[in-house]
Amino acid sequence: MRLLFLGPPGAGKGTQAKRVAAHLEIPHIATGDMLRQAVADGTELGLKARSIMERGDLVPDDLVIAMLIDRVNREDATGGFILDGFPRTTAQAEALEERFGGAGLDAAVLIDVDPEEVVRRISGRRVCNNGHVFHIDDAPSGAGELCDQCGEPIYQREDDQAETVRNRLNVYRELTEPLISFYRERELTMHVIEGVGELDEITRLIMDALHS
Ligand code: AMP
């Protein structure tokens, strides 16, 4: 099954996409994670992406599309995958159509959250370098300033600071939200899930919707 998780930054897409991917035993493909890895590794792509990501703008389509197509062509993705953070523009969605035919996907899950809640969530988010995610109020680390899962320091992502969050929300509204109509026009099944409440309950709602 080829699935897309869509929604504003801070909706909990990444967290839910990871959980659902584990349930369905398909890879979770998050372009944001891949780009952060490229930055950490200092690759050519990472060097190009770094300042763009820090501002909360989008990395150019051609770079992200090449990276994503490479990833979905790998062996482990032949049985399907969950896309998280891609496509973010119409050009990216078209690249997916070209690669797989049709809409390129079997279904989308749209996680809906109020913009004010988004700012609260993102500005309180803390991460470690191994991808574990915390929230200063909702899910603090049990080890204070260290990750309680791997012991690495936890910190605020550069692009999670308030100013950048506002820019990311604007970018979402302008460039990514139009994908909802794009996929509705193509009659892709779209499950709209309210992204507020207990994580387990939201995962259950998504799993039920996908099995319906
Ligand atoms: P995320 O972790 O999905 O919030 O992504 C973090 C940042 O990576 C975004 O703010 C963009 O700068 C960049 N990024 C991730 N995915 C894409 C994409 N599909 N197209 C362009 N830029 C992206």
PDB file of C-alpha atoms and ligand atoms in Angstrom, residues 9-10 13 30-33 35-36 49-50 52-61 64-65 67-68 84-89 92 125 157 159-160 164 168 171, ligand 1:
ATOM      1  CA  PRO A   9       3.785  21.048  10.363  1.00  0.00           C
ATOM      2  CA  GLY A  10       3.222  19.993  13.973  1.00  0.00           C
ATOM      3  CA  LYS A  13       2.240  13.372  11.006  1.00  0.00           C
ATOM      4  CA  ALA A  30      10.179  11.184   5.660  1.00  0.00           C
ATOM      5  CA  THR A  31      11.933  13.669   3.394  1.00  0.00           C
ATOM      6  CA  GLY A  32      12.540  16.032   6.356  1.00  0.00           C
ATOM      7  CA  ASP A  33      14.459  13.260   8.176  1.00  0.00           C
ATOM      8  CA  LEU A  35      17.355  16.025   4.478  1.00  0.00           C
ATOM      9  CA  ARG A  36      18.399  16.485   8.137  1.00  0.00           C
ATOM     10  CA  ALA A  49      19.559  22.392   1.949  1.00  0.00           C
ATOM     11  CA  ARG A  50      20.844  23.619   5.287  1.00  0.00           C
ATOM     12  CA  ILE A  52      16.820  26.826   3.339  1.00  0.00           C
ATOM     13  CA  MET A  53      15.610  24.451   6.052  1.00  0.00           C
ATOM     14  CA  GLU A  54      16.703  26.777   8.843  1.00  0.00           C
ATOM     15  CA  ARG A  55      14.480  29.497   7.345  1.00  0.00           C
ATOM     16  CA  GLY A  56      11.554  27.097   7.030  1.00  0.00           C
ATOM     17  CA  ASP A  57      11.452  27.403   3.231  1.00  0.00           C
ATOM     18  CA  LEU A  58      11.204  24.493   0.817  1.00  0.00           C
ATOM     19  CA  VAL A  59      14.256  22.798  -0.656  1.00  0.00           C
ATOM     20  CA  PRO A  60      14.054  23.043  -4.499  1.00  0.00           C
ATOM     21  CA  ASP A  61      11.764  20.473  -6.125  1.00  0.00           C
ATOM     22  CA  VAL A  64      13.877  16.608  -3.257  1.00  0.00           C
ATOM     23  CA  ILE A  65      12.272  14.701  -6.132  1.00  0.00           C
ATOM     24  CA  MET A  67      16.171  12.058  -3.438  1.00  0.00           C
ATOM     25  CA  LEU A  68      12.652  10.658  -3.001  1.00  0.00           C
ATOM     26  CA  ASP A  84       5.622  11.853   5.295  1.00  0.00           C
ATOM     27  CA  GLY A  85       6.503  15.379   4.176  1.00  0.00           C
ATOM     28  CA  PHE A  86       6.424  14.576   0.457  1.00  0.00           C
ATOM     29  CA  PRO A  87       4.856  15.756  -1.828  1.00  0.00           C
ATOM     30  CA  ARG A  88       4.812  19.330  -0.609  1.00  0.00           C
ATOM     31  CA  THR A  89       4.220  20.999  -3.985  1.00  0.00           C
ATOM     32  CA  GLN A  92       6.411  16.903  -6.445  1.00  0.00           C
ATOM     33  CA  ARG A 125       9.124  20.243  20.613  1.00  0.00           C
ATOM     34  CA  ARG A 157      15.432  22.180  16.047  1.00  0.00           C
ATOM     35  CA  ASP A 159      13.366  25.456  12.323  1.00  0.00           C
ATOM     36  CA  ASP A 160      11.110  24.866  15.362  1.00  0.00           C
ATOM     37  CA  THR A 164      10.370  29.962  11.529  1.00  0.00           C
ATOM     38  CA  ARG A 168       6.532  27.074   7.711  1.00  0.00           C
ATOM     39  CA  VAL A 171       4.559  27.854   3.168  1.00  0.00           C
TER      40      VAL A 171
HETATM   41  P1  AMP B   1       9.772  18.284   8.080  1.00  0.00           P
HETATM   42  O1  AMP B   1      10.602  17.489   9.009  1.00  0.00           O
HETATM   43  O2  AMP B   1       8.909  17.437   7.183  1.00  0.00           O
HETATM   44  O3  AMP B   1       8.992  19.367   8.782  1.00  0.00           O
HETATM   45  O4  AMP B   1      10.785  19.033   7.074  1.00  0.00           O
HETATM   46  C1  AMP B   1      11.752  19.936   7.553  1.00  0.00           C
HETATM   47  C2  AMP B   1      12.220  20.844   6.413  1.00  0.00           C
HETATM   48  O5  AMP B   1      12.832  20.058   5.382  1.00  0.00           O
HETATM   49  C3  AMP B   1      11.118  21.615   5.710  1.00  0.00           C
HETATM   50  O6  AMP B   1      10.765  22.812   6.396  1.00  0.00           O
HETATM   51  C4  AMP B   1      11.786  21.900   4.362  1.00  0.00           C
HETATM   52  O7  AMP B   1      12.751  22.920   4.470  1.00  0.00           O
HETATM   53  C5  AMP B   1      12.536  20.595   4.103  1.00  0.00           C
HETATM   54  N1  AMP B   1      11.690  19.616   3.386  1.00  0.00           N
HETATM   55  C6  AMP B   1      11.217  18.419   3.838  1.00  0.00           C
HETATM   56  N2  AMP B   1      10.481  17.790   2.905  1.00  0.00           N
HETATM   57  C7  AMP B   1      10.477  18.603   1.817  1.00  0.00           C
HETATM   58  C8  AMP B   1       9.871  18.541   0.536  1.00  0.00           C
HETATM   59  N3  AMP B   1       9.100  17.491   0.188  1.00  0.00           N
HETATM   60  N4  AMP B   1      10.090  19.565  -0.317  1.00  0.00           N
HETATM   61  C9  AMP B   1      10.859  20.614   0.014  1.00  0.00           C
HETATM   62  N5  AMP B   1      11.445  20.764   1.215  1.00  0.00           N
HETATM   63  C10 AMP B   1      11.267  19.769   2.117  1.00  0.00           C
END
